PDB file of C-alpha atoms and ligand atoms in Angstrom:
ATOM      1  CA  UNK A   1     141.144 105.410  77.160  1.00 88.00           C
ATOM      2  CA  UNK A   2     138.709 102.923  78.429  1.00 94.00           C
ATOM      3  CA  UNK A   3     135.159 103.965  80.234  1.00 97.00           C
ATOM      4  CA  UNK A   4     133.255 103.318  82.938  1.00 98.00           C
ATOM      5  CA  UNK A   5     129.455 104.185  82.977  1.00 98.00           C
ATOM      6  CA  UNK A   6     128.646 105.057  86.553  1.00 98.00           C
ATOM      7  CA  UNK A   7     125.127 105.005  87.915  1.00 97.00           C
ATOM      8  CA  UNK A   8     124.482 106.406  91.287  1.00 94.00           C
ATOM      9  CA  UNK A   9     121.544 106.835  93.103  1.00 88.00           C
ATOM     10  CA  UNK A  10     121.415 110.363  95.028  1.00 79.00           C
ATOM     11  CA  UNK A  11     119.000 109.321  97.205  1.00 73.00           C
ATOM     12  CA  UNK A  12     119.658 105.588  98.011  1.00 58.00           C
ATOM     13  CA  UNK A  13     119.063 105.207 101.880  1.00 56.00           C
ATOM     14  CA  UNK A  14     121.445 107.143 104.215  1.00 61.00           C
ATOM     15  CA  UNK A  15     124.018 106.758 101.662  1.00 64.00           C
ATOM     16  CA  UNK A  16     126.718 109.617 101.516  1.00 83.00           C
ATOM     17  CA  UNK A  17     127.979 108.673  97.749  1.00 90.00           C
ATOM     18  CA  UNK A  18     127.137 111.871  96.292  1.00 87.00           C
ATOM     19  CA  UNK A  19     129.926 113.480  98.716  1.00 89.00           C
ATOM     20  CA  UNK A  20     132.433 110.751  97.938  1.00 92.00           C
ATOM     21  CA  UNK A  21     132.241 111.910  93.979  1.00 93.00           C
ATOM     22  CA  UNK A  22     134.944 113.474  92.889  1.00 95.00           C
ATOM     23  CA  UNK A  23     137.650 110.764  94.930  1.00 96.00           C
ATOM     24  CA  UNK A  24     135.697 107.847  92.964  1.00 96.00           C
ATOM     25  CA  UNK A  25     136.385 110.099  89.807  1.00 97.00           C
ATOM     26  CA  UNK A  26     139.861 110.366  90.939  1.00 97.00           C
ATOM     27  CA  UNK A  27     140.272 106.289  91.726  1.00 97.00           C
ATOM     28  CA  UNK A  28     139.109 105.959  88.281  1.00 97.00           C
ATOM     29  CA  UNK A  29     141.454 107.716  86.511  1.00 97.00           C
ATOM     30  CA  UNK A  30     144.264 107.091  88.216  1.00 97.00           C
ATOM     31  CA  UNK A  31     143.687 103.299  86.216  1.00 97.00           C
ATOM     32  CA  UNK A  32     143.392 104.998  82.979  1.00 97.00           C
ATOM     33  CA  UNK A  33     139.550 104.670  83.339  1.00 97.00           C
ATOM     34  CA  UNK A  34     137.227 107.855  82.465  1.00 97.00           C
ATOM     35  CA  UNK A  35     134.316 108.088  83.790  1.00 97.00           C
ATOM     36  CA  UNK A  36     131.017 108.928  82.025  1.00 97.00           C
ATOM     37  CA  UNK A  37     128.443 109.696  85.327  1.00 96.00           C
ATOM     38  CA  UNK A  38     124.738 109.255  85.113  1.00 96.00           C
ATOM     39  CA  UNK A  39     122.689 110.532  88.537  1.00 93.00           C
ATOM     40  CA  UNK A  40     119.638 108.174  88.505  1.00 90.00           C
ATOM     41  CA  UNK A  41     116.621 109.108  90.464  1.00 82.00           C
ATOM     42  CA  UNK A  42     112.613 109.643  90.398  1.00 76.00           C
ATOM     43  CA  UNK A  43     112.847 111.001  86.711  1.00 77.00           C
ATOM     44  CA  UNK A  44     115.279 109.598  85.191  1.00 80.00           C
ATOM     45  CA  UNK A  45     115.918 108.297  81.347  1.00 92.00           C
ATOM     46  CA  UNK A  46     118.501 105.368  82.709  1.00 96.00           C
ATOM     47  CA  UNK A  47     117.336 103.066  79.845  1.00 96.00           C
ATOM     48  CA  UNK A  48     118.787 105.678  77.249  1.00 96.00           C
ATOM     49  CA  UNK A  49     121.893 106.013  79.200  1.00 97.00           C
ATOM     50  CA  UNK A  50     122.638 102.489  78.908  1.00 97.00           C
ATOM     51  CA  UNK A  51     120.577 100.772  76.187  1.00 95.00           C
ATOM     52  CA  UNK A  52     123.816 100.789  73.579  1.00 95.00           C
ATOM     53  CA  UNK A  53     126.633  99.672  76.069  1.00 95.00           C
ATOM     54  CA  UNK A  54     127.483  96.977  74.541  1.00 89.00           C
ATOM     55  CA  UNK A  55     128.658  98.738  71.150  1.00 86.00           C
ATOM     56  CA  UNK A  56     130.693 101.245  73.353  1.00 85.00           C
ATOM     57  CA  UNK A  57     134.209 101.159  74.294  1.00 87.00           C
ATOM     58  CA  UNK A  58     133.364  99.962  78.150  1.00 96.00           C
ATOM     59  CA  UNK A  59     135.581  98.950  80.617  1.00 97.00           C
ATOM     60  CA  UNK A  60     132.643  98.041  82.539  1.00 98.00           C
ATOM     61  CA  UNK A  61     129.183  99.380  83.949  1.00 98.00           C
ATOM     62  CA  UNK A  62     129.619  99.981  87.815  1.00 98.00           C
ATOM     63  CA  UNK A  63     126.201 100.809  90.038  1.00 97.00           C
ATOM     64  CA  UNK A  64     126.662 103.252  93.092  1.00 96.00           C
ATOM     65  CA  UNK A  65     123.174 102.720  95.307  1.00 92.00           C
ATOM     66  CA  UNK A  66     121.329  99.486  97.374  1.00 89.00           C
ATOM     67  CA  UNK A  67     119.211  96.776  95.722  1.00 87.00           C
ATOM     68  CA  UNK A  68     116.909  98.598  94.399  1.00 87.00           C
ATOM     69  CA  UNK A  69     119.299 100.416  91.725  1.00 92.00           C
ATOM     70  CA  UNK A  70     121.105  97.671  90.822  1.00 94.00           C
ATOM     71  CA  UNK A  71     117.670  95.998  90.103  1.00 94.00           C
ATOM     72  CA  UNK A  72     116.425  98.912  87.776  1.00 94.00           C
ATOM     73  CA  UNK A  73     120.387  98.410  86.028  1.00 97.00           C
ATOM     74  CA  UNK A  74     120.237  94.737  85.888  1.00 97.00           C
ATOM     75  CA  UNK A  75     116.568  95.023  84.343  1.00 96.00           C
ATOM     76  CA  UNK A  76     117.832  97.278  81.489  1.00 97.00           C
ATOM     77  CA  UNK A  77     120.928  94.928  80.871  1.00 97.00           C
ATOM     78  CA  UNK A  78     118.427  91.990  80.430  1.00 97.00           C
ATOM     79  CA  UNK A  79     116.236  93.715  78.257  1.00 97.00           C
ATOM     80  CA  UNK A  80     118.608  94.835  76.189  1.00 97.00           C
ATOM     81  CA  UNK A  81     120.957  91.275  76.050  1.00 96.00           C
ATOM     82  CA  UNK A  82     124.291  93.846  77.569  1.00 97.00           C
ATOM     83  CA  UNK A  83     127.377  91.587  78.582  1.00 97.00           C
ATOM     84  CA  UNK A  84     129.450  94.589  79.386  1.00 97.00           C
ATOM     85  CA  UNK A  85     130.476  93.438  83.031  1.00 98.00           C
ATOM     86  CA  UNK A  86     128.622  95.044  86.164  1.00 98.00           C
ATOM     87  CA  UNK A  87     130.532  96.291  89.064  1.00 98.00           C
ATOM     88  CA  UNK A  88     128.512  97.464  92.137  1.00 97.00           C
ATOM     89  CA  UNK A  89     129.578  99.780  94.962  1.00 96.00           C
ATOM     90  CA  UNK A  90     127.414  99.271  98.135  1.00 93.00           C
ATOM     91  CA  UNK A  91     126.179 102.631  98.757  1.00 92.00           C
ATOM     92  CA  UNK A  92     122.128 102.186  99.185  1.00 87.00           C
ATOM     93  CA  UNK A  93     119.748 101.213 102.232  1.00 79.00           C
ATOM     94  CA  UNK A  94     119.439  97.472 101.601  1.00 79.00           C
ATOM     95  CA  UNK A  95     122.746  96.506 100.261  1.00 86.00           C
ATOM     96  CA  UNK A  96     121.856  92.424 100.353  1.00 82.00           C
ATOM     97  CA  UNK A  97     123.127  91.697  96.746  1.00 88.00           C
ATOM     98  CA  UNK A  98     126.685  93.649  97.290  1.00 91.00           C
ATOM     99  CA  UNK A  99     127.032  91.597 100.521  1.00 85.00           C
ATOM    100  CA  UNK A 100     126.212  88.754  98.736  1.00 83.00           C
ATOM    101  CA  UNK A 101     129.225  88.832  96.406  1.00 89.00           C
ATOM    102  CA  UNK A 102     131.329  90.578  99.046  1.00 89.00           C
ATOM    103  CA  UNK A 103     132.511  93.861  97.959  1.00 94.00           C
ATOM    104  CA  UNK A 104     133.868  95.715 100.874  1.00 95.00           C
ATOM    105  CA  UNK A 105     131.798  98.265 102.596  1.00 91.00           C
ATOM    106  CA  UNK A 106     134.329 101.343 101.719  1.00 93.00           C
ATOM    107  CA  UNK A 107     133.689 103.058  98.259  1.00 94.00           C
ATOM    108  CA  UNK A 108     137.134 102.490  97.418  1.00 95.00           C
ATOM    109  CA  UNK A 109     137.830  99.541  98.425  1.00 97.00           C
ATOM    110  CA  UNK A 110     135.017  98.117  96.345  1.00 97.00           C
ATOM    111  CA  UNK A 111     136.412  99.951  93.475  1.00 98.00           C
ATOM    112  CA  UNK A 112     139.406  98.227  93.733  1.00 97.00           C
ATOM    113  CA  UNK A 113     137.816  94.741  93.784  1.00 97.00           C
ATOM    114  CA  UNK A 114     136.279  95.834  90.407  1.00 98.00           C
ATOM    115  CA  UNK A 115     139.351  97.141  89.442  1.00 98.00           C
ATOM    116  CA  UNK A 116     140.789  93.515  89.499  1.00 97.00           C
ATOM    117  CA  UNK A 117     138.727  92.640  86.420  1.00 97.00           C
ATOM    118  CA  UNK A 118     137.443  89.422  88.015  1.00 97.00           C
ATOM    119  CA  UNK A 119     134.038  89.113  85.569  1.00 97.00           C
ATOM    120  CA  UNK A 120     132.214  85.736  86.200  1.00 96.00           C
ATOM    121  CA  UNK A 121     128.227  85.412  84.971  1.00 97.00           C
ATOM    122  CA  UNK A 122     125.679  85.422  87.512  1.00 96.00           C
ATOM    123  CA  UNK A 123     121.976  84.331  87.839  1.00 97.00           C
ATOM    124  CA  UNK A 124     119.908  86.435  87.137  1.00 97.00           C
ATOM    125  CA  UNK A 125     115.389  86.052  87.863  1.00 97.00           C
ATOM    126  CA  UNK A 126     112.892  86.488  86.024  1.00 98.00           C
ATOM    127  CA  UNK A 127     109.342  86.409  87.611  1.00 97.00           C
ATOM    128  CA  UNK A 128     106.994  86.592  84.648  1.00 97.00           C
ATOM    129  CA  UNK A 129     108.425  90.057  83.184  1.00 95.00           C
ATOM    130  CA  UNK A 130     110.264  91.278  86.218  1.00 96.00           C
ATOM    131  CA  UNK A 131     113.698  90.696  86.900  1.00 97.00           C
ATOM    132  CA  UNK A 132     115.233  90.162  90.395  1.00 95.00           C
ATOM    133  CA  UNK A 133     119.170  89.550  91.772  1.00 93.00           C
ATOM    134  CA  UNK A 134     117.968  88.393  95.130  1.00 88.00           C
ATOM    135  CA  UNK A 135     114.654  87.475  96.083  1.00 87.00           C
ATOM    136  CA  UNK A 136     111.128  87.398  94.791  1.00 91.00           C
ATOM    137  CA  UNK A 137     108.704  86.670  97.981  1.00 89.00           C
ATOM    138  CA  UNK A 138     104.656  87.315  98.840  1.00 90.00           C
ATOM    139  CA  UNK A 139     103.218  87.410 102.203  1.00 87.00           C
ATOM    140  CA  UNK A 140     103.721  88.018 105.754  1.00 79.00           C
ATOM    141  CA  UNK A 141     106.591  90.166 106.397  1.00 69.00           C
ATOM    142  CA  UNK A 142     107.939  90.187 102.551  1.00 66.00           C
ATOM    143  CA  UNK A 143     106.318  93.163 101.617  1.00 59.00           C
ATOM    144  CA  UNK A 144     107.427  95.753 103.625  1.00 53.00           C
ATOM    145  CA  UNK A 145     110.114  97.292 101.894  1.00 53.00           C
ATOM    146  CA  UNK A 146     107.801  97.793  98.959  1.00 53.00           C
ATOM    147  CA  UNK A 147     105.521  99.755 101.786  1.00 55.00           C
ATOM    148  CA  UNK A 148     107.849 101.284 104.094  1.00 54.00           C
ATOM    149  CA  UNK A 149     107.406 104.717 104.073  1.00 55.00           C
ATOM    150  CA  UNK A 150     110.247 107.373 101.822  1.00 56.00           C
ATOM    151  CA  UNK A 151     110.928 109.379 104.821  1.00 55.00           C
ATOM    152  CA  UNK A 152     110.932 106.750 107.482  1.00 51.00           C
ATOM    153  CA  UNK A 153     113.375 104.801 105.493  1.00 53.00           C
ATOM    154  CA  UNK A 154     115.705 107.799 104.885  1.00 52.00           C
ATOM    155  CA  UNK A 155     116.168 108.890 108.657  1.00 51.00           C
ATOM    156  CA  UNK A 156     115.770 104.841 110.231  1.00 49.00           C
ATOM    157  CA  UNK A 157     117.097 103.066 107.162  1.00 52.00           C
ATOM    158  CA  UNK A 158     116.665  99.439 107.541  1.00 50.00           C
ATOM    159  CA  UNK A 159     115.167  99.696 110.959  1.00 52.00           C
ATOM    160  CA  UNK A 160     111.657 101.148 108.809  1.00 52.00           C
ATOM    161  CA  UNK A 161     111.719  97.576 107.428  1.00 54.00           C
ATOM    162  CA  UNK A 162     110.729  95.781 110.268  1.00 53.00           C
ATOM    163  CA  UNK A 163     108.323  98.933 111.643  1.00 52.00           C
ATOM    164  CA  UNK A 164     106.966  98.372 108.804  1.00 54.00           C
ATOM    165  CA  UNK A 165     106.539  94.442 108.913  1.00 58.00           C
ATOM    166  CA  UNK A 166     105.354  94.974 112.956  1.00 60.00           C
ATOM    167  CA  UNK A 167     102.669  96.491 111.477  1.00 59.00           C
ATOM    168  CA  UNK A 168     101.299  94.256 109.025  1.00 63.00           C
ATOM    169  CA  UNK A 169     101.548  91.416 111.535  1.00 64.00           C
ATOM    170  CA  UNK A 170      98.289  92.099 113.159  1.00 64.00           C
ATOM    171  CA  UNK A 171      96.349  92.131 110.132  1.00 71.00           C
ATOM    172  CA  UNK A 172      97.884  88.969 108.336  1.00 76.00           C
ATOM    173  CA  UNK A 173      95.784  85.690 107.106  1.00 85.00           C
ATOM    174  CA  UNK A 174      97.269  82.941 105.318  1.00 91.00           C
ATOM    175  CA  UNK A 175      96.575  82.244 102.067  1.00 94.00           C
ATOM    176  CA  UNK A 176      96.190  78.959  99.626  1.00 96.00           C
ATOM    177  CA  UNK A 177      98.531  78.484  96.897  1.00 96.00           C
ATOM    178  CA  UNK A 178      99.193  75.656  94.138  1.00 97.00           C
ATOM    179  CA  UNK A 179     103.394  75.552  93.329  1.00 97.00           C
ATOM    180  CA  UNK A 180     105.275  73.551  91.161  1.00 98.00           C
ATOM    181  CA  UNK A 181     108.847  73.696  91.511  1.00 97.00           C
ATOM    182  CA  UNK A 182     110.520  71.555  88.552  1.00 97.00           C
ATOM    183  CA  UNK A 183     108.701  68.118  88.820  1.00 95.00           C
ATOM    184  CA  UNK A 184     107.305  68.550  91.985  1.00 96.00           C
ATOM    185  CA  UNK A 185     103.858  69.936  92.595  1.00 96.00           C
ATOM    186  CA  UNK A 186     102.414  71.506  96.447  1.00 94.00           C
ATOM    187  CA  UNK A 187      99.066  72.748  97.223  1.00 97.00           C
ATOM    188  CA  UNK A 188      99.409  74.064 100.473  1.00 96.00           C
ATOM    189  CA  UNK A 189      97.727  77.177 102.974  1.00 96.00           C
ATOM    190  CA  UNK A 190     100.780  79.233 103.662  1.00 95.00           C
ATOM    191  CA  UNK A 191     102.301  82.246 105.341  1.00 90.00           C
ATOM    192  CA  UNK A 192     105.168  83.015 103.252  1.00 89.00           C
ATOM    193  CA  UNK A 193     107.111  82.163 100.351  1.00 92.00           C
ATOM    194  CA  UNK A 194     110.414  83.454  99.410  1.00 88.00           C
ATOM    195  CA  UNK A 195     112.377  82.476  96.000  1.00 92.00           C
ATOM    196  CA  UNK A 196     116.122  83.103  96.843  1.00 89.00           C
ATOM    197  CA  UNK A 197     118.864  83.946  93.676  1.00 90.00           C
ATOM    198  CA  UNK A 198     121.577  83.586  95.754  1.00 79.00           C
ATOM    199  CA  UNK A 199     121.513  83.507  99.617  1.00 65.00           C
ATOM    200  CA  UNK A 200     121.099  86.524 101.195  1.00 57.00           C
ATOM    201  CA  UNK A 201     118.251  88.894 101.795  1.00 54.00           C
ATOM    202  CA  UNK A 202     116.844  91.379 104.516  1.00 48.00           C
ATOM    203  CA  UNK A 203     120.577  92.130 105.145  1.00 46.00           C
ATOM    204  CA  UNK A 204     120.954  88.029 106.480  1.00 50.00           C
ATOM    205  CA  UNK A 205     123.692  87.252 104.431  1.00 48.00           C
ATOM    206  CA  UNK A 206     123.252  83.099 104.199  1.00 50.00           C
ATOM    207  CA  UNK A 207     120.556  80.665 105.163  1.00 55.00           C
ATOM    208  CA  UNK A 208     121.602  77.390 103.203  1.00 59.00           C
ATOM    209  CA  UNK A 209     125.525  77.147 102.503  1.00 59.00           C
ATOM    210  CA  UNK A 210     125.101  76.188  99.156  1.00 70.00           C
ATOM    211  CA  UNK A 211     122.726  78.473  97.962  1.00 77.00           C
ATOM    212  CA  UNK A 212     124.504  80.659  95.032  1.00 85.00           C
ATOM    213  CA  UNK A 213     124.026  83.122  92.535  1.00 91.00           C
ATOM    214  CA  UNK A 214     126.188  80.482  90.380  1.00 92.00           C
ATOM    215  CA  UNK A 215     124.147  77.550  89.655  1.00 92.00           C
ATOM    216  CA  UNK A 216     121.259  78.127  87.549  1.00 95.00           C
ATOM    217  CA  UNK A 217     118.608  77.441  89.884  1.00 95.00           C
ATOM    218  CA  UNK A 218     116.814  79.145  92.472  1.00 95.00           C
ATOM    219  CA  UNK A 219     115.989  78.385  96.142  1.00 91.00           C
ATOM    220  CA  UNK A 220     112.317  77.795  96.904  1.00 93.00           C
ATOM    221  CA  UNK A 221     111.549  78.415 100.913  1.00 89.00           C
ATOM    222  CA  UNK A 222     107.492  78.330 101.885  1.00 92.00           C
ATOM    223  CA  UNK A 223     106.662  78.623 105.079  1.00 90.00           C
ATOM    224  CA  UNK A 224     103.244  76.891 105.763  1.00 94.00           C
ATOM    225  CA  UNK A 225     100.404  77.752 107.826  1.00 92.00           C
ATOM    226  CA  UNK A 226     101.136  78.533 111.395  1.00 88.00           C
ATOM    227  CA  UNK A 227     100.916  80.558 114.573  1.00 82.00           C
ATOM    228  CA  UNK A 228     102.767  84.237 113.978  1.00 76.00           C
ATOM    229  CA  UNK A 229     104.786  82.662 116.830  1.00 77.00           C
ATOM    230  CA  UNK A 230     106.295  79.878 114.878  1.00 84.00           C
ATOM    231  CA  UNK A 231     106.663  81.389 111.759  1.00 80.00           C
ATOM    232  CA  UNK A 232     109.579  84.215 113.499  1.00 75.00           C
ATOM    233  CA  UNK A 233     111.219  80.973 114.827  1.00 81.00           C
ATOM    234  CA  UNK A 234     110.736  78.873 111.497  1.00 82.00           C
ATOM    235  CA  UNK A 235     112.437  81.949 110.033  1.00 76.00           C
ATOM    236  CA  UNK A 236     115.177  82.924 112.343  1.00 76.00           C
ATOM    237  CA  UNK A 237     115.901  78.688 112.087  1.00 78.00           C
ATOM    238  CA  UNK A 238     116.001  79.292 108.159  1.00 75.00           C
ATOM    239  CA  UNK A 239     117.906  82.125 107.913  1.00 71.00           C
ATOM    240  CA  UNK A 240     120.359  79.953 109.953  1.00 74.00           C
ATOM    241  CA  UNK A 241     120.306  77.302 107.954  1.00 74.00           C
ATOM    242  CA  UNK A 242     118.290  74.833 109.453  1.00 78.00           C
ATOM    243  CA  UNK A 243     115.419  74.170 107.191  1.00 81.00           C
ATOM    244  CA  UNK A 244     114.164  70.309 108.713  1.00 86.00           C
ATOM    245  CA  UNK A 245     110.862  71.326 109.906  1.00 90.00           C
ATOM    246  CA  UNK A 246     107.319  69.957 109.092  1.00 92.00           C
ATOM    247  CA  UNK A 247     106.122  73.567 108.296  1.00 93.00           C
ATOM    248  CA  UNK A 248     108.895  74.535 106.239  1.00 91.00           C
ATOM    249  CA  UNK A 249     109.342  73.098 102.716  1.00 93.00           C
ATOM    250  CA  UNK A 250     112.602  73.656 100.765  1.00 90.00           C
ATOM    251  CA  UNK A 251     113.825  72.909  97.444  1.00 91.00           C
ATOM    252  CA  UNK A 252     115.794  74.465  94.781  1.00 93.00           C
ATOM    253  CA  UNK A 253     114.407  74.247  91.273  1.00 96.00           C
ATOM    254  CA  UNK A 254     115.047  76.276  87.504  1.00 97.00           C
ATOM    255  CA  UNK A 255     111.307  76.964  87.265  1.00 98.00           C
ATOM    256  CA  UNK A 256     108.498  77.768  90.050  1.00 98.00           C
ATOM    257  CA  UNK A 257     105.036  78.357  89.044  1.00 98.00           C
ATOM    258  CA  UNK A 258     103.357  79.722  91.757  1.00 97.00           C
ATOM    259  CA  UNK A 259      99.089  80.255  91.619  1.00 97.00           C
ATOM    260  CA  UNK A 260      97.228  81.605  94.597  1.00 95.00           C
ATOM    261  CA  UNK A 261      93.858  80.094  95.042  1.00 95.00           C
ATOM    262  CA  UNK A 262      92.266  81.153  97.671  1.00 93.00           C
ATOM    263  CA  UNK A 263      92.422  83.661 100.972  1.00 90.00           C
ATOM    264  CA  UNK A 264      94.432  87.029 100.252  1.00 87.00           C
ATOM    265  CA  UNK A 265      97.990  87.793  99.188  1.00 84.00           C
ATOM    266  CA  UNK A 266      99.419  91.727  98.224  1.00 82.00           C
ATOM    267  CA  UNK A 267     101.309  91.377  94.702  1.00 87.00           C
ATOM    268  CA  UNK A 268     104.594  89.545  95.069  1.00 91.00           C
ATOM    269  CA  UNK A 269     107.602  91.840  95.781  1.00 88.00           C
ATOM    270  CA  UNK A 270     110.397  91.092  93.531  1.00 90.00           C
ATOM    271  CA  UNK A 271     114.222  92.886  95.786  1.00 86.00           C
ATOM    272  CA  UNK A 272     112.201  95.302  97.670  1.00 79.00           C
ATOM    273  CA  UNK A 273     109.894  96.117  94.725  1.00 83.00           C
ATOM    274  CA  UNK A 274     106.044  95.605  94.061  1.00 87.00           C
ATOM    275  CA  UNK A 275     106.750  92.975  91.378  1.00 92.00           C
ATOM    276  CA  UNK A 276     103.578  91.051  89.029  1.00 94.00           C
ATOM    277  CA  UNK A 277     100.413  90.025  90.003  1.00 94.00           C
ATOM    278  CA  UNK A 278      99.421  85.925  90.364  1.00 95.00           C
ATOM    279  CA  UNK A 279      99.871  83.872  88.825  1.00 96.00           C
ATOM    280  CA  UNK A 280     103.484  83.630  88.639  1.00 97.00           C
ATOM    281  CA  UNK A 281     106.126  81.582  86.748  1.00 98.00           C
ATOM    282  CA  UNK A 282     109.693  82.376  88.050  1.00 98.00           C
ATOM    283  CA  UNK A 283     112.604  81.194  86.340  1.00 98.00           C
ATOM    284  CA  UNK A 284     116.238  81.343  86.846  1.00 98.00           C
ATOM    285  CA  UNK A 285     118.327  82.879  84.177  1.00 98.00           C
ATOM    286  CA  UNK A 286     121.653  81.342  84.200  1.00 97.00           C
ATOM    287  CA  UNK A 287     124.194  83.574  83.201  1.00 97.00           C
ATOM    288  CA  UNK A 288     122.311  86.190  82.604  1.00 97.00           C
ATOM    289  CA  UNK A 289     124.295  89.339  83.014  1.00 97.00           C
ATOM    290  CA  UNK A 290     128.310  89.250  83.487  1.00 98.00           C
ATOM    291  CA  UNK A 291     129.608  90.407  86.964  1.00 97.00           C
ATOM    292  CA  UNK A 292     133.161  91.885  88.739  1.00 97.00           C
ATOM    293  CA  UNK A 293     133.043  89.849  91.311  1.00 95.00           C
TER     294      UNK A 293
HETATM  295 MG1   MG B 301     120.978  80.031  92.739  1.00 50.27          MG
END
């Protein structure tokens, strides 16, 4: 009999997995599939739970939980070079990366779509020795769900994200930065940049139509210096796709080197996560970890 090495996260958002158990047990099963459970959380050993998965008998590794967990899953697959296929069921706050690939909001349901056995490689991040599936991003409003508060994001969920980001708007200066995406060099006073996988983040599920998770490169966004007025509506524009605009620049590239030279930035958050200081080299890891999509 086949396994399955399920990861859940028992605290993930407003998320009522942990209830849902024993019937994802049961789904499992029923296709000849045990299941081997592992309940991840502040303390847990998840790196010993998975580091060997590729020598075991696997049917496939699924994640239970938001962004977040599949981050800390993906992370130990790259470290550890695992190809055993990753199946995730959305079941976290921020579920941008399950949207992405559309699994179906029911447990089940997604566990069927994994069940199919559709495994395709995805892009996978790296931002000098963090990973990331969806976006790796520094300044205003990208840090908040780094910041947002445990309990406030347990009772509001996603709302806390932009409480959050309210917040930090008042005390927000630009900042100078030198990028070079590819070939192409910028040194520019910015707001924001934001370094896309795929194309979907902050629960927006596209801004360019043919951003993917698929092609080996990553999408670049910086929005430049600017009244707090114009960067909501150069955002709300980009999230709909419409990136012409003099204070926007947008390219997709394999490598972004990103140094910040002068004014002040937090760390860079890498999918919701404080991720490693400037300066920064991102690159985009094609292939990097086999998916049921
Ligand atoms: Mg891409």
């Amino acid at each position: 009999m086949k396994k399955v090495k399920l990861v859940y996260n028992s605290n993930a958002g407003q998320s009522k997995f942990s209830q849902f158990l024993d019937l994802v047990i049961e789904k499992f099963m029923q296709n000849d599939l045990e299941v081997i459970i592992y309940r991840a959380g502040d303390k847990d050993n998840l790196e010993e739970f998975l580091k060997d998965s590729d020598r075991e008998e696997l049917y496939g590794i699924v994640v239970a939980g938001g962004d977040g967990t599949l981050n800390k899953v993906v992370t130990i697959m790259m470290k550890y070079n695992i190809k055993t296929p990753l199946g995730v069921i959305p079941a976290g706050t921020s579920n941008d990366f399950a949207k992405h690939i559309n699994m179906p909001n029911s447990y089940l349901d997604s566990i069927d779509k994994i069940l199919k056995n559709n495994v395709c490689g995805v892009d996978v991040g790296r931002a000098n020795d963090k990973y990331f599936i969806n976006v790796c991003s520094a300044g205003l409003f990208t840090n908040s769900s780094q910041r947002a508060d445990p309990n406030l994001k347990q009772t509001l969920g996603k709302v806390s994200y932009f409480i959050t980001g309210a917040k930090e708007l008042f005390k927000f200066r630009p900042f100078s930065v030198r990028i070079r995406a590819d070939e192409e060099e910028y040194t520019e006073k910015i707001n924001l940049f934001l370094v896309f996988n795929g194309s979907s983040v902050g629960g927006m599920t596209y801004f360019t139509s043919d951003s993917s998770i698929q092609d080996g490169l990553l999408d670049l966004i910086i929005i430049k210096n600017c009244n707090l007025h114009e960067v909501a509506i150069l955002l709300s524009k980009a999230f709909t796709g419409n990136l012409e605009d003099k204070n926007i620049i947008y390219r997709k590239a394999k490598k972004i080197v990103i140094e910040k030279i002068k004014g002040n930035c937090d760390r860079p958050d890498v999918d919701g996560d404080e991720g490693p200081e400037f300066p920064i080299e991102i690159t985009c890891i094609e292939s990097g970890i086999n998916m049921f999509l």
